Structure formats: structure tokens, C-alpha cells
Amino acid sequence: MPRFSFEFFPPATPAAEARFHEAAAKLSALAPDFVSVTYGAGGTTQERTFKAIDWVQKETELEPAAHLTCVGASRTQIDAIAERYWAAGIRRIVALRGDAPQGSEGYRPHPEGYAYAADLVAGLKRVADFDISVSAYPEVHPEARDAVADLDNLKRKIDAGASRAITQFFFDPDDYLRFLDRARAAGITAPIIPGILPIVNFERASQMAESCKAAVPQWLRDLYSDLEDDAAVRLPVAVSVAADLCRYLVARGVEDFHIYTLNRADLTAAICRLLRNDKRSGQSHNEQPKLLAGGLS
């Protein structure tokens, strides 16, 4: 049976907070391994992230994981945040280098901080025995020198104490499978969980893909053309595309998925239920499953 983890972003308004609570409560019925809450560039959502995580911890049966980044903070400050999470009963961290704040000239390590994610992982392990997840990039981190250097960095994070990696989203599952093969060949044995992004707003998803250098296939552009004002069609298309991408991976032995929920329970629940129903019904996807638009070769 496929296993899932979910990612939320911290709500910024009372209305958004109510939607977040509703989504988390509904998705708890799917029994995910854990749910993570993101952390804004430069720690800009630090208090909102803690508030959201604390609510999950106290008000649901979900296992929360707090995002934490290196950007704009000293080691002392980051260690204090980690100690605060541990004291609140939070045992999972998603440790990231983090993005530079908007308007800056790119990432620069804090002079008294953890320079990169591997340093952050090692530091967190010194604070407490957290279960730590880190990021991975099937299409190579946009700032990496090359694919080999990117894998070397991932191995440093795992060797520093991370339990697993969660990938950046991708739209061609073969990119993930090739990356997984390269990682295993490089001696990385930790789980590498594919990150799945349902495409609700194609323009926004394309902007996100551009920022992290994730390829958007032409067939996907064609599929979403003229759908921005047609939610009645766009939403089931988003579910179908994400579910079929996962089915392709399930047929090749992948069992765990990390879904970027966009703080929406409907899309995420539909994807998870479709995949689990495949298993319950004994449906097979071993014979070259295709995406909705025939995008896989």
C-alpha cells in the first residue's frame, strides 16, 4: 500500500488558518507518515510555522515535521529554535539551506551560522536526536556546479545524520528514476522520496518550475492550455496527472510519496485514495502506464 507524507505552508490570515486546520484534519484520515510545515525565506514565517506545527502536535494525531533553514540566522539562534521544537515535543525536522530573501544578490552564509544544509543537519543532531529529512533534486539543484557535485552534497547531508531525502517536484517520472539510479550508484542508500506537486494554477506552477529549473514538458503545457478559467475541468485534470505520475512510479517499485498539498485537502485526498484503491482492487500498472496526455515514452 503506498505511503504518504504531506507538506503545508503556514497560514497568514485567520481565514487561511481555518482552511489549514480543516485540510489537516481531513487529511489525518489518510494516516500519513508525517506532515511538514514550510519556513519562509530568511526565516520570515518562523512564528507562523511554529504556531502551525504546535497546533498539529496538540490538536491532531498527525506527526509534525518543522522546516528549518540556514538563512539569516546564527548557529545560536537556530539551535534555540531547534531546542524550542524539541521542548514542544517535535521530533522531526526538514533541514534546508533555504533560499535567499527576495531582492538579495543570492545566498550568502550567515557569518556566525550554519553555512549549508549538511552543517545544519550535523548541528541539529548535536542539539537532539531529531529525525531529519533533507532535499534532493532529480534535475540538479539550479546552483550546483554539475550533477556529480549535487549528488556529493546530498551524500554529505545523509552522512551528517539525515534519515531520508525528499525531492523537488518534477513532471517526468523518468527524471526521478534516473536520479535514483545515480544516487544508489554514488553510495546513497537512504530513502529518496519523490515530491509530487498537483498542478492547480499552471502559470504559478510554471514559475516555480522555472525558479528551480524543473522541466515542464510540452504535452503538459498543451494539456493545461485554456484551463485557467475552467476550474471544473482543471481540478480533475490536476488529480489525474498527479495520480498517473505516481502510478508510473508505483509500477517501478516506489512506495512512498511526499505531496505538496497547497493546503488543499480535496486534491491530496483524491490522489491518495486513487492510489490506495489501485492496491485494494489488485489493479496492475506494470504494462507501461501512460499519463493522461500520453506524455510518457
CSV table of C-alpha atoms in Angstrom, one decimal:
chain,number,residue,atom,x,y,z
A,1,MET,CA,0.0,0.0,0.0
A,2,PRO,CA,1.5,3.4,-1.0
A,3,ARG,CA,2.6,5.6,2.0
A,4,PHE,CA,2.4,9.3,2.1
A,5,SER,CA,3.7,12.4,3.7
A,6,PHE,CA,2.2,15.9,3.2
A,7,GLU,CA,3.6,19.4,3.1
A,8,PHE,CA,1.7,22.5,4.2
A,9,PHE,CA,2.6,26.2,4.3
A,10,PRO,CA,1.9,28.2,7.4
A,11,PRO,CA,-1.3,30.2,7.1
A,12,ALA,CA,-1.0,34.0,7.1
A,13,THR,CA,-4.6,35.1,7.9
A,14,PRO,CA,-7.4,33.9,10.2
A,15,ALA,CA,-9.3,32.6,7.2
A,16,ALA,CA,-6.3,30.8,5.8
A,17,GLU,CA,-5.7,29.3,9.3
A,18,ALA,CA,-9.2,27.9,9.4
A,19,ARG,CA,-8.7,26.3,5.9
A,20,PHE,CA,-5.4,24.9,7.1
A,21,HIS,CA,-7.0,23.3,10.2
A,22,GLU,CA,-9.8,21.9,8.1
A,23,ALA,CA,-7.3,20.5,5.5
A,24,ALA,CA,-5.1,18.9,8.1
A,25,ALA,CA,-8.0,17.4,10.0
A,26,LYS,CA,-9.4,15.9,6.8
A,27,LEU,CA,-6.1,14.5,5.6
A,28,SER,CA,-5.4,12.9,9.0
A,29,ALA,CA,-7.8,10.2,7.9
A,30,LEU,CA,-5.3,9.1,5.4
A,31,ALA,CA,-2.7,8.3,8.2
A,32,PRO,CA,0.3,9.9,6.6
A,33,ASP,CA,3.8,9.1,8.0
A,34,PHE,CA,4.2,12.8,8.8
A,35,VAL,CA,3.2,16.3,7.7
A,36,SER,CA,5.7,19.1,7.3
A,37,VAL,CA,5.2,22.9,7.5
A,38,THR,CA,7.4,25.2,5.4
A,39,TYR,CA,9.6,28.0,6.6
A,40,GLY,CA,9.8,31.3,4.7
A,41,ALA,CA,13.0,32.7,3.1
A,42,GLY,CA,15.2,34.1,5.8
A,43,GLY,CA,13.0,32.7,8.5
A,44,THR,CA,10.2,35.1,7.6
A,45,THR,CA,7.5,32.7,8.7
A,46,GLN,CA,9.2,31.5,11.9
A,47,GLU,CA,6.4,32.2,14.3
A,48,ARG,CA,3.6,31.2,11.9
A,49,THR,CA,5.5,27.9,11.3
A,50,PHE,CA,5.8,27.2,15.0
A,51,LYS,CA,2.2,28.0,15.6
A,52,ALA,CA,1.0,25.7,12.8
A,53,ILE,CA,3.3,22.9,13.9
A,54,ASP,CA,2.3,23.3,17.6
A,55,TRP,CA,-1.4,23.1,16.5
A,56,VAL,CA,-0.8,19.9,14.6
A,57,GLN,CA,1.1,18.5,17.6
A,58,LYS,CA,-1.6,19.3,20.1
A,59,GLU,CA,-4.9,19.1,18.1
A,60,THR,CA,-4.4,16.2,15.7
A,61,GLU,CA,-3.0,12.7,15.6
A,62,LEU,CA,-0.6,13.7,12.8
A,63,GLU,CA,3.2,13.5,13.2
A,64,PRO,CA,4.5,17.1,12.5
A,65,ALA,CA,7.8,18.0,10.9
A,66,ALA,CA,9.1,21.5,11.1
A,67,HIS,CA,11.1,23.1,8.2
A,68,LEU,CA,14.2,24.9,9.3
A,69,THR,CA,16.8,26.8,7.2
A,70,CYS,CA,20.2,28.2,7.5
A,71,VAL,CA,19.4,31.6,6.0
A,72,GLY,CA,19.8,34.8,8.0
A,73,ALA,CA,20.4,33.3,11.5
A,74,SER,CA,23.4,32.4,13.7
A,75,ARG,CA,24.0,28.9,15.0
A,76,THR,CA,22.9,30.1,18.4
A,77,GLN,CA,19.6,31.3,17.0
A,78,ILE,CA,19.0,28.1,15.0
A,79,ASP,CA,19.9,25.9,18.0
A,80,ALA,CA,17.5,27.9,20.1
A,81,ILE,CA,14.7,27.3,17.6
A,82,ALA,CA,15.5,23.6,17.5
A,83,GLU,CA,15.5,23.4,21.3
A,84,ARG,CA,12.1,25.1,21.3
A,85,TYR,CA,10.8,22.5,18.9
A,86,TRP,CA,12.2,19.6,21.0
A,87,ALA,CA,10.7,21.0,24.2
A,88,ALA,CA,7.3,21.2,22.4
A,89,GLY,CA,7.6,17.5,21.5
A,90,ILE,CA,8.5,18.0,17.9
A,91,ARG,CA,10.9,15.2,16.8
A,92,ARG,CA,11.1,15.7,13.1
A,93,ILE,CA,12.9,18.5,11.1
A,94,VAL,CA,13.1,19.1,7.4
A,95,ALA,CA,16.6,20.7,7.2
A,96,LEU,CA,17.3,23.0,4.3
A,97,ARG,CA,19.8,25.5,3.2
A,98,GLY,CA,17.0,27.8,2.2
A,99,ASP,CA,16.5,30.5,-0.4
A,100,ALA,CA,18.0,33.9,-0.2
A,101,PRO,CA,15.5,36.7,0.7
A,102,GLN,CA,13.9,38.5,-2.2
A,103,GLY,CA,15.9,41.4,-3.5
A,104,SER,CA,19.2,40.0,-2.3
A,105,GLU,CA,22.2,39.1,-4.5
A,106,GLY,CA,21.9,35.4,-3.9
A,107,TYR,CA,22.6,33.1,-1.0
A,108,ARG,CA,25.4,34.1,1.4
A,109,PRO,CA,26.0,32.1,4.6
A,110,HIS,CA,25.5,34.0,7.9
A,111,PRO,CA,29.0,34.7,9.3
A,112,GLU,CA,28.1,33.0,12.5
A,113,GLY,CA,25.6,30.5,11.1
A,114,TYR,CA,25.5,27.1,9.5
A,115,ALA,CA,26.8,27.6,6.0
A,116,TYR,CA,24.9,24.8,4.2
A,117,ALA,CA,22.3,22.1,4.9
A,118,ALA,CA,24.9,19.4,5.8
A,119,ASP,CA,26.3,21.7,8.5
A,120,LEU,CA,22.7,22.3,9.7
A,121,VAL,CA,21.9,18.6,9.9
A,122,ALA,CA,25.1,18.0,11.9
A,123,GLY,CA,24.2,20.9,14.2
A,124,LEU,CA,20.7,19.7,14.8
A,125,LYS,CA,21.9,16.2,15.7
A,126,ARG,CA,24.1,17.8,18.3
A,127,VAL,CA,21.1,19.6,19.8
A,128,ALA,CA,18.9,16.5,20.0
A,129,ASP,CA,18.2,13.2,18.2
A,130,PHE,CA,15.9,14.6,15.6
A,131,ASP,CA,14.6,12.6,12.7
A,132,ILE,CA,15.8,14.7,9.8
A,133,SER,CA,14.7,15.0,6.2
A,134,VAL,CA,16.7,16.9,3.6
A,135,SER,CA,16.1,18.0,0.0
A,136,ALA,CA,17.2,16.3,-3.3
A,137,TYR,CA,17.0,17.5,-6.9
A,138,PRO,CA,16.2,15.0,-9.7
A,139,GLU,CA,17.1,17.6,-12.3
A,140,VAL,CA,20.1,19.0,-10.3
A,141,HIS,CA,20.0,22.0,-7.9
A,142,PRO,CA,20.0,25.2,-10.0
A,143,GLU,CA,23.1,26.4,-8.2
A,144,ALA,CA,25.1,23.2,-8.3
A,145,ARG,CA,28.2,23.0,-10.4
A,146,ASP,CA,27.0,19.8,-12.0
A,147,ALA,CA,25.1,16.6,-11.3
A,148,VAL,CA,28.1,14.9,-9.6
A,149,ALA,CA,28.6,17.9,-7.2
A,150,ASP,CA,24.9,17.9,-6.4
A,151,LEU,CA,25.0,14.2,-5.5
A,152,ASP,CA,28.1,14.7,-3.4
A,153,ASN,CA,26.2,17.4,-1.5
A,154,LEU,CA,23.3,15.1,-0.9
A,155,LYS,CA,25.6,12.4,0.4
A,156,ARG,CA,27.1,14.9,2.8
A,157,LYS,CA,23.7,15.6,4.2
A,158,ILE,CA,22.9,12.0,4.6
A,159,ASP,CA,26.2,11.2,6.2
A,160,ALA,CA,25.7,14.1,8.6
A,161,GLY,CA,22.7,12.4,10.0
A,162,ALA,CA,19.7,12.8,7.8
A,163,SER,CA,17.3,9.9,7.6
A,164,ARG,CA,15.8,10.5,4.2
A,165,ALA,CA,15.7,12.9,1.3
A,166,ILE,CA,12.6,14.4,-0.3
A,167,THR,CA,12.8,15.6,-3.9
A,168,GLN,CA,11.9,18.8,-5.5
A,169,PHE,CA,8.8,18.3,-7.6
A,170,PHE,CA,9.2,17.0,-11.2
A,171,PHE,CA,6.9,16.3,-14.1
A,172,ASP,CA,8.7,13.5,-15.8
A,173,PRO,CA,8.9,10.4,-13.6
A,174,ASP,CA,11.9,9.1,-15.5
A,175,ASP,CA,13.9,12.1,-14.3
A,176,TYR,CA,13.3,10.8,-10.8
A,177,LEU,CA,14.1,7.2,-11.6
A,178,ARG,CA,17.4,8.1,-13.4
A,179,PHE,CA,18.3,10.3,-10.4
A,180,LEU,CA,17.6,7.4,-8.0
A,181,ASP,CA,19.8,5.1,-10.0
A,182,ARG,CA,22.7,7.7,-9.9
A,183,ALA,CA,22.2,8.2,-6.2
A,184,ARG,CA,22.4,4.5,-5.5
A,185,ALA,CA,25.5,4.2,-7.7
A,186,ALA,CA,27.0,7.0,-5.7
A,187,GLY,CA,26.5,5.0,-2.5
A,188,ILE,CA,23.5,6.9,-1.2
A,189,THR,CA,21.3,4.2,0.4
A,190,ALA,CA,18.8,6.4,2.4
A,191,PRO,CA,15.2,6.6,1.1
A,192,ILE,CA,14.7,9.3,-1.5
A,193,ILE,CA,11.0,10.2,-1.6
A,194,PRO,CA,9.5,11.7,-4.7
A,195,GLY,CA,7.9,15.1,-4.2
A,196,ILE,CA,4.6,15.4,-6.1
A,197,LEU,CA,3.0,18.7,-7.0
A,198,PRO,CA,-0.6,18.8,-8.2
A,199,ILE,CA,-0.9,21.5,-10.8
A,200,VAL,CA,-3.9,23.7,-9.9
A,201,ASN,CA,-2.6,27.0,-11.3
A,202,PHE,CA,-0.4,26.2,-14.3
A,203,GLU,CA,1.1,29.6,-14.6
A,204,ARG,CA,2.2,29.6,-11.0
A,205,ALA,CA,3.5,26.1,-11.3
A,206,SER,CA,5.5,27.1,-14.4
A,207,GLN,CA,7.0,30.0,-12.5
A,208,MET,CA,8.0,27.7,-9.6
A,209,ALA,CA,9.5,25.2,-12.1
A,210,GLU,CA,11.5,27.9,-13.8
A,211,SER,CA,12.9,29.1,-10.4
A,212,CYS,CA,14.2,25.5,-9.6
A,213,LYS,CA,15.0,24.5,-13.2
A,214,ALA,CA,12.4,21.8,-13.4
A,215,ALA,CA,11.4,20.9,-16.9
A,216,VAL,CA,7.8,21.4,-18.0
A,217,PRO,CA,7.0,19.1,-20.9
A,218,GLN,CA,5.2,20.5,-23.9
A,219,TRP,CA,2.4,17.9,-23.6
A,220,LEU,CA,1.7,19.3,-20.1
A,221,ARG,CA,1.6,22.9,-21.5
A,222,ASP,CA,-0.8,21.7,-24.2
A,223,LEU,CA,-3.0,19.9,-21.6
A,224,TYR,CA,-3.4,23.0,-19.4
A,225,SER,CA,-3.9,25.5,-22.3
A,226,ASP,CA,-7.1,27.4,-21.9
A,227,LEU,CA,-7.9,25.8,-18.5
A,228,GLU,CA,-7.0,28.7,-16.2
A,229,ASP,CA,-10.7,29.9,-16.1
A,230,ASP,CA,-12.2,26.4,-16.1
A,231,ALA,CA,-11.9,25.0,-12.6
A,232,ALA,CA,-14.5,22.3,-13.3
A,233,VAL,CA,-12.1,20.7,-15.8
A,234,ARG,CA,-8.7,21.9,-14.3
A,235,LEU,CA,-9.1,20.2,-10.9
A,236,PRO,CA,-9.9,16.7,-12.1
A,237,VAL,CA,-7.0,17.1,-14.6
A,238,ALA,CA,-4.7,18.0,-11.8
A,239,VAL,CA,-5.7,14.9,-9.9
A,240,SER,CA,-5.4,12.7,-12.9
A,241,VAL,CA,-1.9,13.9,-13.9
A,242,ALA,CA,-0.5,13.6,-10.4
A,243,ALA,CA,-2.1,10.2,-9.8
A,244,ASP,CA,-0.8,8.8,-13.1
A,245,LEU,CA,2.7,10.1,-12.4
A,246,CYS,CA,2.6,8.2,-9.1
A,247,ARG,CA,1.2,5.1,-10.7
A,248,TYR,CA,4.1,5.0,-13.1
A,249,LEU,CA,6.4,5.1,-10.1
A,250,VAL,CA,4.5,2.5,-8.1
A,251,ALA,CA,4.8,0.1,-11.1
A,252,ARG,CA,8.5,0.5,-10.7
A,253,GLY,CA,8.7,-0.2,-7.0
A,254,VAL,CA,8.2,3.3,-5.4
A,255,GLU,CA,6.1,3.1,-2.3
A,256,ASP,CA,6.5,6.5,-0.6
A,257,PHE,CA,5.3,9.9,-1.9
A,258,HIS,CA,5.6,13.4,-0.4
A,259,ILE,CA,2.7,15.5,-1.7
A,260,TYR,CA,2.9,19.3,-1.8
A,261,THR,CA,-0.7,19.8,-0.7
A,262,LEU,CA,-1.1,23.6,-1.4
A,263,ASN,CA,-3.1,23.5,1.9
A,264,ARG,CA,-5.9,21.7,0.0
A,265,ALA,CA,-7.4,18.5,1.2
A,266,ASP,CA,-9.5,17.8,-1.8
A,267,LEU,CA,-6.7,17.3,-4.4
A,268,THR,CA,-4.4,15.4,-2.0
A,269,ALA,CA,-7.2,13.1,-0.7
A,270,ALA,CA,-8.3,12.2,-4.2
A,271,ILE,CA,-4.7,11.3,-5.3
A,272,CYS,CA,-4.1,9.2,-2.3
A,273,ARG,CA,-7.4,7.4,-2.4
A,274,LEU,CA,-7.0,6.6,-6.1
A,275,LEU,CA,-3.5,5.1,-5.5
A,276,ARG,CA,-4.6,3.1,-2.5
A,277,ASN,CA,-7.7,1.8,-4.3
A,278,ASP,CA,-5.5,0.5,-7.1
A,279,LYS,CA,-3.8,-1.7,-4.5
A,280,ARG,CA,-7.0,-2.8,-2.8
A,281,SER,CA,-8.5,-3.7,-6.2
A,282,GLY,CA,-5.4,-5.5,-7.4
A,283,GLN,CA,-5.2,-3.2,-10.4
A,284,SER,CA,-1.9,-3.5,-12.2
A,285,HIS,CA,0.1,-0.7,-13.8
A,286,ASN,CA,3.0,-2.8,-14.9
A,287,GLU,CA,2.3,-2.6,-18.6
A,288,GLN,CA,3.8,0.8,-19.3
A,289,PRO,CA,1.2,3.1,-17.7
A,290,LYS,CA,0.7,6.4,-19.5
A,291,LEU,CA,-0.1,9.8,-18.2
A,292,LEU,CA,-3.5,11.4,-19.1
A,293,ALA,CA,-2.0,13.2,-22.1
A,294,GLY,CA,0.3,10.4,-23.3
A,295,GLY,CA,3.3,12.3,-22.0
A,296,LEU,CA,5.4,9.3,-21.1
A,297,SER,CA,7.5,7.3,-23.5
